[in-house]
Amino acid sequence: MKFSKKIKTFTPTLIVFTLFLFSCQNDKELTEVQIPVKSTFIKESQFPDPSLVKTTHGPFDMEGLPFKYDAIPSFITPSNAELHYSRHHLDYANALNKLMDQLGLQQHNIETILKSAETSNSNLISNAGGFYNHNLYWKSISKKANTLPNAILTDRLTKDFGSLDEFKNKFKKTANELIASGWVWLIYNEGTLSIVATQNNDTPFNNSLYKGGLPLLTIDLWEHAYYPTYQNNKEQYINEFINHIDWDFVSSKLESHIE
Ligand SMILES: [Fe+2]
């Protein structure tokens, strides 16, 4: 008996299934042919490479991301990552470059700019902070969940917080209790690790209590950082951030400072 089956093509997904059934005299002669899925049928990522994001002019440029937009779906949706990096972060970088022209600033070290900025210059503090803070934020995030600090940092965390878990609990609590937009940091200052919260785009550099400290990691607690992925569940965002801290980066940063 001869028969055939018509296969529909679903163009939105670009996946084509084709099934050939050969006519035969009996079931024993029936041959099933597997059609391999070609790589060209697999939809390419719709998200551009973050390294393509550049400032329009000026001394400061985007540093790139340590991962692609769609690399950590367990932490951030690709569209949220792209929005955050290619819009919000880039806007701060462009605004900072514009201010450099307007203020005639010759200093191109972002930490020095933040340390020496007049407290009255809120525009410079906001945009320079927005640029610096985001750079550290992206570096604080790992594609791999549950990495661990090295031995030196583990000892320091144990000395100053009791244990790694105690640090995480205190960091979570501080982040959850931060009202409105801001950042929570782990800083190192004169042999001691501390958790610090700053409002808006302030940094430990322009906070009178902590300006001598070295920022080791930071979490962005502006709504644009988590709302598209977690909506109003800020606590879940904070928990997932802690699960994705890049402890290799943080350990290296501390080691290079104390050596
Ligand atoms: Fe942000």
PDB file of C-alpha atoms and ligand atoms in Angstrom:
ATOM      1  CA  MET A   1       0.000   0.000   0.000  1.00  0.00           C
ATOM      2  CA  LYS A   2       1.381   3.356  -0.938  1.00  0.00           C
ATOM      3  CA  PHE A   3       0.876   6.295   1.339  1.00  0.00           C
ATOM      4  CA  SER A   4       2.457   9.617   2.115  1.00  0.00           C
ATOM      5  CA  LYS A   5       2.288  12.238   4.773  1.00  0.00           C
ATOM      6  CA  LYS A   6       2.385  15.925   4.188  1.00  0.00           C
ATOM      7  CA  ILE A   7       4.483  17.844   6.638  1.00  0.00           C
ATOM      8  CA  LYS A   8       3.732  21.363   7.614  1.00  0.00           C
ATOM      9  CA  THR A   9       6.501  23.910   7.857  1.00  0.00           C
ATOM     10  CA  PHE A  10       6.492  26.161  10.864  1.00  0.00           C
ATOM     11  CA  THR A  11       8.265  29.215   9.565  1.00  0.00           C
ATOM     12  CA  PRO A  12       8.330  31.183  12.838  1.00  0.00           C
ATOM     13  CA  THR A  13      10.668  28.683  14.430  1.00  0.00           C
ATOM     14  CA  LEU A  14      12.648  28.032  11.257  1.00  0.00           C
ATOM     15  CA  ILE A  15      12.563  24.320  12.049  1.00  0.00           C
ATOM     16  CA  VAL A  16      11.674  22.075   9.200  1.00  0.00           C
ATOM     17  CA  PHE A  17      10.691  18.513   9.675  1.00  0.00           C
ATOM     18  CA  THR A  18      10.664  16.218   6.724  1.00  0.00           C
ATOM     19  CA  LEU A  19       9.617  12.629   6.941  1.00  0.00           C
ATOM     20  CA  PHE A  20      10.062  10.175   4.203  1.00  0.00           C
ATOM     21  CA  LEU A  21       8.272   6.913   4.258  1.00  0.00           C
ATOM     22  CA  PHE A  22       9.122   4.598   1.505  1.00  0.00           C
ATOM     23  CA  SER A  23       6.564   2.419  -0.018  1.00  0.00           C
ATOM     24  CA  CYS A  24       7.004  -1.232   0.672  1.00  0.00           C
ATOM     25  CA  GLN A  25       5.386  -4.521   0.236  1.00  0.00           C
ATOM     26  CA  ASN A  26       5.231  -5.330   3.930  1.00  0.00           C
ATOM     27  CA  ASP A  27       6.207  -3.936   7.331  1.00  0.00           C
ATOM     28  CA  LYS A  28       9.572  -5.685   7.371  1.00  0.00           C
ATOM     29  CA  GLU A  29      10.720  -3.660   4.399  1.00  0.00           C
ATOM     30  CA  LEU A  30       9.725  -0.350   5.951  1.00  0.00           C
ATOM     31  CA  THR A  31      12.753   1.939   6.335  1.00  0.00           C
ATOM     32  CA  GLU A  32      12.754   4.977   8.553  1.00  0.00           C
ATOM     33  CA  VAL A  33      15.198   7.722   7.610  1.00  0.00           C
ATOM     34  CA  GLN A  34      16.427  10.104  10.291  1.00  0.00           C
ATOM     35  CA  ILE A  35      16.881  13.599   8.956  1.00  0.00           C
ATOM     36  CA  PRO A  36      19.710  15.313  10.873  1.00  0.00           C
ATOM     37  CA  VAL A  37      19.031  18.754  12.240  1.00  0.00           C
ATOM     38  CA  LYS A  38      21.448  21.073  10.538  1.00  0.00           C
ATOM     39  CA  SER A  39      23.101  23.766  12.568  1.00  0.00           C
ATOM     40  CA  THR A  40      21.746  26.285  10.085  1.00  0.00           C
ATOM     41  CA  PHE A  41      18.262  25.415  11.286  1.00  0.00           C
ATOM     42  CA  ILE A  42      19.104  26.441  14.841  1.00  0.00           C
ATOM     43  CA  LYS A  43      18.139  29.994  15.510  1.00  0.00           C
ATOM     44  CA  GLU A  44      21.117  32.221  16.168  1.00  0.00           C
ATOM     45  CA  SER A  45      21.090  34.354  19.292  1.00  0.00           C
ATOM     46  CA  GLN A  46      19.121  37.502  18.638  1.00  0.00           C
ATOM     47  CA  PHE A  47      21.335  39.400  21.033  1.00  0.00           C
ATOM     48  CA  PRO A  48      24.399  41.254  19.748  1.00  0.00           C
ATOM     49  CA  ASP A  49      27.868  40.845  21.164  1.00  0.00           C
ATOM     50  CA  PRO A  50      28.323  43.151  24.200  1.00  0.00           C
ATOM     51  CA  SER A  51      31.784  44.083  22.909  1.00  0.00           C
ATOM     52  CA  LEU A  52      30.044  46.054  20.150  1.00  0.00           C
ATOM     53  CA  VAL A  53      28.734  48.555  22.701  1.00  0.00           C
ATOM     54  CA  LYS A  54      30.933  51.663  22.598  1.00  0.00           C
ATOM     55  CA  THR A  55      30.743  55.230  23.855  1.00  0.00           C
ATOM     56  CA  THR A  56      30.255  57.986  21.306  1.00  0.00           C
ATOM     57  CA  HIS A  57      33.388  59.941  22.257  1.00  0.00           C
ATOM     58  CA  GLY A  58      35.710  60.813  25.133  1.00  0.00           C
ATOM     59  CA  PRO A  59      38.291  59.112  27.310  1.00  0.00           C
ATOM     60  CA  PHE A  60      36.053  56.482  28.877  1.00  0.00           C
ATOM     61  CA  ASP A  61      34.794  53.488  26.952  1.00  0.00           C
ATOM     62  CA  MET A  62      32.808  50.407  27.813  1.00  0.00           C
ATOM     63  CA  GLU A  63      34.955  47.624  29.215  1.00  0.00           C
ATOM     64  CA  GLY A  64      32.813  44.812  27.834  1.00  0.00           C
ATOM     65  CA  LEU A  65      31.062  42.095  29.780  1.00  0.00           C
ATOM     66  CA  PRO A  66      32.680  38.946  31.162  1.00  0.00           C
ATOM     67  CA  PHE A  67      29.778  37.007  29.611  1.00  0.00           C
ATOM     68  CA  LYS A  68      27.283  37.193  26.753  1.00  0.00           C
ATOM     69  CA  TYR A  69      23.820  38.609  27.373  1.00  0.00           C
ATOM     70  CA  ASP A  70      22.237  35.161  27.250  1.00  0.00           C
ATOM     71  CA  ALA A  71      24.943  33.363  29.239  1.00  0.00           C
ATOM     72  CA  ILE A  72      23.300  33.343  32.695  1.00  0.00           C
ATOM     73  CA  PRO A  73      19.553  32.816  32.291  1.00  0.00           C
ATOM     74  CA  SER A  74      19.407  31.486  35.854  1.00  0.00           C
ATOM     75  CA  PHE A  75      20.401  34.947  37.054  1.00  0.00           C
ATOM     76  CA  ILE A  76      19.320  37.492  34.457  1.00  0.00           C
ATOM     77  CA  THR A  77      17.250  37.300  31.291  1.00  0.00           C
ATOM     78  CA  PRO A  78      19.156  38.167  28.114  1.00  0.00           C
ATOM     79  CA  SER A  79      16.917  41.153  27.405  1.00  0.00           C
ATOM     80  CA  ASN A  80      17.453  42.465  30.937  1.00  0.00           C
ATOM     81  CA  ALA A  81      21.217  42.066  30.572  1.00  0.00           C
ATOM     82  CA  GLU A  82      21.223  43.873  27.237  1.00  0.00           C
ATOM     83  CA  LEU A  83      19.021  46.684  28.526  1.00  0.00           C
ATOM     84  CA  HIS A  84      21.176  47.107  31.597  1.00  0.00           C
ATOM     85  CA  TYR A  85      24.531  47.120  29.802  1.00  0.00           C
ATOM     86  CA  SER A  86      23.810  48.704  26.430  1.00  0.00           C
ATOM     87  CA  ARG A  87      21.405  51.380  27.712  1.00  0.00           C
ATOM     88  CA  HIS A  88      21.773  52.183  31.407  1.00  0.00           C
ATOM     89  CA  HIS A  89      25.502  51.556  31.761  1.00  0.00           C
ATOM     90  CA  LEU A  90      26.296  53.107  28.381  1.00  0.00           C
ATOM     91  CA  ASP A  91      24.256  56.202  29.239  1.00  0.00           C
ATOM     92  CA  TYR A  92      26.427  56.814  32.303  1.00  0.00           C
ATOM     93  CA  ALA A  93      29.606  56.381  30.258  1.00  0.00           C
ATOM     94  CA  ASN A  94      28.449  58.834  27.585  1.00  0.00           C
ATOM     95  CA  ALA A  95      27.270  61.343  30.184  1.00  0.00           C
ATOM     96  CA  LEU A  96      30.610  61.087  32.010  1.00  0.00           C
ATOM     97  CA  ASN A  97      32.536  61.740  28.801  1.00  0.00           C
ATOM     98  CA  LYS A  98      30.368  64.768  28.101  1.00  0.00           C
ATOM     99  CA  LEU A  99      31.074  66.091  31.608  1.00  0.00           C
ATOM    100  CA  MET A 100      34.807  65.595  31.119  1.00  0.00           C
ATOM    101  CA  ASP A 101      34.584  68.039  28.207  1.00  0.00           C
ATOM    102  CA  GLN A 102      32.348  70.489  30.012  1.00  0.00           C
ATOM    103  CA  LEU A 103      34.450  70.540  33.186  1.00  0.00           C
ATOM    104  CA  GLY A 104      37.774  70.424  31.352  1.00  0.00           C
ATOM    105  CA  LEU A 105      38.903  67.474  33.461  1.00  0.00           C
ATOM    106  CA  GLN A 106      42.279  66.104  32.423  1.00  0.00           C
ATOM    107  CA  GLN A 107      42.316  63.288  34.977  1.00  0.00           C
ATOM    108  CA  HIS A 108      41.299  60.024  33.337  1.00  0.00           C
ATOM    109  CA  ASN A 109      41.543  57.697  36.321  1.00  0.00           C
ATOM    110  CA  ILE A 110      37.982  57.002  37.382  1.00  0.00           C
ATOM    111  CA  GLU A 111      38.863  56.190  40.998  1.00  0.00           C
ATOM    112  CA  THR A 112      40.854  59.426  41.343  1.00  0.00           C
ATOM    113  CA  ILE A 113      37.967  61.394  39.854  1.00  0.00           C
ATOM    114  CA  LEU A 114      35.566  59.877  42.373  1.00  0.00           C
ATOM    115  CA  LYS A 115      37.902  60.409  45.318  1.00  0.00           C
ATOM    116  CA  SER A 116      38.495  64.059  44.466  1.00  0.00           C
ATOM    117  CA  ALA A 117      35.005  65.050  43.279  1.00  0.00           C
ATOM    118  CA  GLU A 118      33.448  67.901  45.231  1.00  0.00           C
ATOM    119  CA  THR A 119      30.398  66.667  47.132  1.00  0.00           C
ATOM    120  CA  SER A 120      28.456  69.559  45.604  1.00  0.00           C
ATOM    121  CA  ASN A 121      29.128  68.230  42.106  1.00  0.00           C
ATOM    122  CA  SER A 122      26.282  65.728  42.180  1.00  0.00           C
ATOM    123  CA  ASN A 123      26.200  65.442  38.391  1.00  0.00           C
ATOM    124  CA  LEU A 124      29.815  64.250  38.239  1.00  0.00           C
ATOM    125  CA  ILE A 125      29.423  61.947  41.239  1.00  0.00           C
ATOM    126  CA  SER A 126      26.290  60.391  39.753  1.00  0.00           C
ATOM    127  CA  ASN A 127      27.692  59.738  36.286  1.00  0.00           C
ATOM    128  CA  ALA A 128      31.233  58.813  37.296  1.00  0.00           C
ATOM    129  CA  GLY A 129      29.756  56.577  40.004  1.00  0.00           C
ATOM    130  CA  GLY A 130      27.273  55.058  37.571  1.00  0.00           C
ATOM    131  CA  PHE A 131      30.132  54.203  35.233  1.00  0.00           C
ATOM    132  CA  TYR A 132      32.508  52.837  37.887  1.00  0.00           C
ATOM    133  CA  ASN A 133      29.867  50.945  39.876  1.00  0.00           C
ATOM    134  CA  HIS A 134      28.538  49.089  36.848  1.00  0.00           C
ATOM    135  CA  ASN A 135      32.055  48.078  35.787  1.00  0.00           C
ATOM    136  CA  LEU A 136      32.618  46.459  39.170  1.00  0.00           C
ATOM    137  CA  TYR A 137      29.107  44.971  39.245  1.00  0.00           C
ATOM    138  CA  TRP A 138      29.561  43.032  35.984  1.00  0.00           C
ATOM    139  CA  LYS A 139      32.949  41.753  37.145  1.00  0.00           C
ATOM    140  CA  SER A 140      31.364  40.607  40.416  1.00  0.00           C
ATOM    141  CA  ILE A 141      29.116  38.152  38.539  1.00  0.00           C
ATOM    142  CA  SER A 142      30.129  34.657  37.471  1.00  0.00           C
ATOM    143  CA  LYS A 143      28.525  32.435  34.865  1.00  0.00           C
ATOM    144  CA  LYS A 144      29.137  29.567  37.288  1.00  0.00           C
ATOM    145  CA  ALA A 145      26.988  29.335  40.388  1.00  0.00           C
ATOM    146  CA  ASN A 146      28.418  28.715  43.836  1.00  0.00           C
ATOM    147  CA  THR A 147      32.089  29.394  43.223  1.00  0.00           C
ATOM    148  CA  LEU A 148      34.183  29.756  46.368  1.00  0.00           C
ATOM    149  CA  PRO A 149      36.647  32.363  47.666  1.00  0.00           C
ATOM    150  CA  ASN A 150      40.285  31.324  47.868  1.00  0.00           C
ATOM    151  CA  ALA A 151      41.962  30.460  51.164  1.00  0.00           C
ATOM    152  CA  ILE A 152      43.142  34.003  51.910  1.00  0.00           C
ATOM    153  CA  LEU A 153      39.728  35.567  51.368  1.00  0.00           C
ATOM    154  CA  THR A 154      37.998  32.734  53.207  1.00  0.00           C
ATOM    155  CA  ASP A 155      40.202  33.428  56.237  1.00  0.00           C
ATOM    156  CA  ARG A 156      39.406  37.158  56.061  1.00  0.00           C
ATOM    157  CA  LEU A 157      35.673  36.526  55.727  1.00  0.00           C
ATOM    158  CA  THR A 158      35.779  34.138  58.661  1.00  0.00           C
ATOM    159  CA  LYS A 159      37.707  36.644  60.779  1.00  0.00           C
ATOM    160  CA  ASP A 160      35.364  39.556  60.074  1.00  0.00           C
ATOM    161  CA  PHE A 161      31.970  37.864  59.666  1.00  0.00           C
ATOM    162  CA  GLY A 162      32.293  34.475  61.372  1.00  0.00           C
ATOM    163  CA  SER A 163      32.030  32.403  58.176  1.00  0.00           C
ATOM    164  CA  LEU A 164      31.263  32.649  54.467  1.00  0.00           C
ATOM    165  CA  ASP A 165      27.610  31.885  55.193  1.00  0.00           C
ATOM    166  CA  GLU A 166      27.467  34.602  57.830  1.00  0.00           C
ATOM    167  CA  PHE A 167      28.881  37.074  55.329  1.00  0.00           C
ATOM    168  CA  LYS A 168      26.207  36.044  52.822  1.00  0.00           C
ATOM    169  CA  ASN A 169      23.447  36.475  55.412  1.00  0.00           C
ATOM    170  CA  LYS A 170      24.647  39.934  56.400  1.00  0.00           C
ATOM    171  CA  PHE A 171      25.086  40.973  52.760  1.00  0.00           C
ATOM    172  CA  LYS A 172      21.542  39.771  51.954  1.00  0.00           C
ATOM    173  CA  LYS A 173      20.110  41.629  54.932  1.00  0.00           C
ATOM    174  CA  THR A 174      21.888  44.874  54.050  1.00  0.00           C
ATOM    175  CA  ALA A 175      20.797  44.642  50.418  1.00  0.00           C
ATOM    176  CA  ASN A 176      17.177  43.836  51.271  1.00  0.00           C
ATOM    177  CA  GLU A 177      16.999  46.728  53.711  1.00  0.00           C
ATOM    178  CA  LEU A 178      18.385  49.315  51.288  1.00  0.00           C
ATOM    179  CA  ILE A 179      15.549  51.680  50.473  1.00  0.00           C
ATOM    180  CA  ALA A 180      15.240  53.095  46.959  1.00  0.00           C
ATOM    181  CA  SER A 181      18.137  52.963  44.494  1.00  0.00           C
ATOM    182  CA  GLY A 182      21.674  52.214  45.530  1.00  0.00           C
ATOM    183  CA  TRP A 183      24.477  49.719  45.860  1.00  0.00           C
ATOM    184  CA  VAL A 184      25.790  47.332  48.499  1.00  0.00           C
ATOM    185  CA  TRP A 185      29.512  46.625  48.605  1.00  0.00           C
ATOM    186  CA  LEU A 186      32.124  44.412  50.161  1.00  0.00           C
ATOM    187  CA  ILE A 187      35.136  46.607  50.845  1.00  0.00           C
ATOM    188  CA  TYR A 188      38.559  46.047  52.361  1.00  0.00           C
ATOM    189  CA  ASN A 189      39.993  48.769  54.543  1.00  0.00           C
ATOM    190  CA  GLU A 190      43.096  48.611  56.746  1.00  0.00           C
ATOM    191  CA  GLY A 191      42.949  44.860  57.230  1.00  0.00           C
ATOM    192  CA  THR A 192      39.196  44.617  57.719  1.00  0.00           C
ATOM    193  CA  LEU A 193      36.362  43.581  55.417  1.00  0.00           C
ATOM    194  CA  SER A 194      33.099  45.536  55.688  1.00  0.00           C
ATOM    195  CA  ILE A 195      29.685  45.573  54.054  1.00  0.00           C
ATOM    196  CA  VAL A 196      28.696  49.065  52.975  1.00  0.00           C
ATOM    197  CA  ALA A 197      25.479  50.457  51.486  1.00  0.00           C
ATOM    198  CA  THR A 198      25.440  53.614  49.338  1.00  0.00           C
ATOM    199  CA  GLN A 199      22.483  55.519  47.916  1.00  0.00           C
ATOM    200  CA  ASN A 200      21.982  56.487  44.281  1.00  0.00           C
ATOM    201  CA  ASN A 201      25.366  56.111  42.517  1.00  0.00           C
ATOM    202  CA  ASP A 202      27.508  57.001  45.503  1.00  0.00           C
ATOM    203  CA  THR A 203      30.611  54.928  46.033  1.00  0.00           C
ATOM    204  CA  PRO A 204      32.725  54.143  49.083  1.00  0.00           C
ATOM    205  CA  PHE A 205      35.232  56.611  47.598  1.00  0.00           C
ATOM    206  CA  ASN A 206      32.995  59.589  48.281  1.00  0.00           C
ATOM    207  CA  ASN A 207      31.576  58.299  51.545  1.00  0.00           C
ATOM    208  CA  SER A 208      33.380  59.896  54.477  1.00  0.00           C
ATOM    209  CA  LEU A 209      33.244  56.684  56.505  1.00  0.00           C
ATOM    210  CA  TYR A 210      34.681  54.372  53.895  1.00  0.00           C
ATOM    211  CA  LYS A 211      36.646  56.442  51.388  1.00  0.00           C
ATOM    212  CA  GLY A 212      39.890  54.698  52.230  1.00  0.00           C
ATOM    213  CA  GLY A 213      38.485  51.293  51.418  1.00  0.00           C
ATOM    214  CA  LEU A 214      38.986  49.112  48.370  1.00  0.00           C
ATOM    215  CA  PRO A 215      35.706  47.975  46.799  1.00  0.00           C
ATOM    216  CA  LEU A 216      35.895  44.216  46.136  1.00  0.00           C
ATOM    217  CA  LEU A 217      32.388  43.517  44.839  1.00  0.00           C
ATOM    218  CA  THR A 218      29.070  45.293  44.503  1.00  0.00           C
ATOM    219  CA  ILE A 219      25.426  44.608  43.737  1.00  0.00           C
ATOM    220  CA  ASP A 220      23.264  47.019  41.748  1.00  0.00           C
ATOM    221  CA  LEU A 221      19.992  47.643  43.606  1.00  0.00           C
ATOM    222  CA  TRP A 222      18.398  49.993  41.122  1.00  0.00           C
ATOM    223  CA  GLU A 223      15.135  48.586  39.813  1.00  0.00           C
ATOM    224  CA  HIS A 224      16.437  48.383  36.244  1.00  0.00           C
ATOM    225  CA  ALA A 225      18.905  45.727  37.462  1.00  0.00           C
ATOM    226  CA  TYR A 226      16.251  43.226  38.490  1.00  0.00           C
ATOM    227  CA  TYR A 227      12.697  44.294  37.680  1.00  0.00           C
ATOM    228  CA  PRO A 228      12.590  42.939  34.084  1.00  0.00           C
ATOM    229  CA  THR A 229      13.763  39.535  35.364  1.00  0.00           C
ATOM    230  CA  TYR A 230      12.319  39.283  38.874  1.00  0.00           C
ATOM    231  CA  GLN A 231       9.595  41.968  38.876  1.00  0.00           C
ATOM    232  CA  ASN A 232       9.072  42.992  42.498  1.00  0.00           C
ATOM    233  CA  ASN A 233      10.922  39.977  43.946  1.00  0.00           C
ATOM    234  CA  LYS A 234      14.032  41.891  44.930  1.00  0.00           C
ATOM    235  CA  GLU A 235      14.912  39.249  47.536  1.00  0.00           C
ATOM    236  CA  GLN A 236      15.181  36.538  44.889  1.00  0.00           C
ATOM    237  CA  TYR A 237      17.430  38.763  42.773  1.00  0.00           C
ATOM    238  CA  ILE A 238      19.714  39.318  45.755  1.00  0.00           C
ATOM    239  CA  ASN A 239      19.825  35.585  46.515  1.00  0.00           C
ATOM    240  CA  GLU A 240      20.684  34.735  42.902  1.00  0.00           C
ATOM    241  CA  PHE A 241      23.352  37.433  42.806  1.00  0.00           C
ATOM    242  CA  ILE A 242      25.006  35.926  45.878  1.00  0.00           C
ATOM    243  CA  ASN A 243      24.868  32.491  44.227  1.00  0.00           C
ATOM    244  CA  HIS A 244      26.645  33.982  41.193  1.00  0.00           C
ATOM    245  CA  ILE A 245      29.347  36.026  42.881  1.00  0.00           C
ATOM    246  CA  ASP A 246      32.630  35.588  41.019  1.00  0.00           C
ATOM    247  CA  TRP A 247      34.763  34.689  44.003  1.00  0.00           C
ATOM    248  CA  ASP A 248      37.781  34.112  41.746  1.00  0.00           C
ATOM    249  CA  PHE A 249      37.632  37.778  40.717  1.00  0.00           C
ATOM    250  CA  VAL A 250      37.070  39.006  44.274  1.00  0.00           C
ATOM    251  CA  SER A 251      39.893  36.835  45.643  1.00  0.00           C
ATOM    252  CA  SER A 252      42.306  38.104  42.975  1.00  0.00           C
ATOM    253  CA  LYS A 253      41.356  41.713  43.628  1.00  0.00           C
ATOM    254  CA  LEU A 254      42.035  41.374  47.342  1.00  0.00           C
ATOM    255  CA  GLU A 255      45.294  39.490  46.802  1.00  0.00           C
ATOM    256  CA  SER A 256      46.663  42.063  44.368  1.00  0.00           C
ATOM    257  CA  HIS A 257      45.882  44.781  46.913  1.00  0.00           C
ATOM    258  CA  ILE A 258      47.497  43.203  49.971  1.00  0.00           C
ATOM    259  CA  GLU A 259      50.590  41.795  48.269  1.00  0.00           C
TER     260      GLU A 259
HETATM  261 FE    FE B   1      22.388  49.500  36.859  1.00  0.00          FE
END
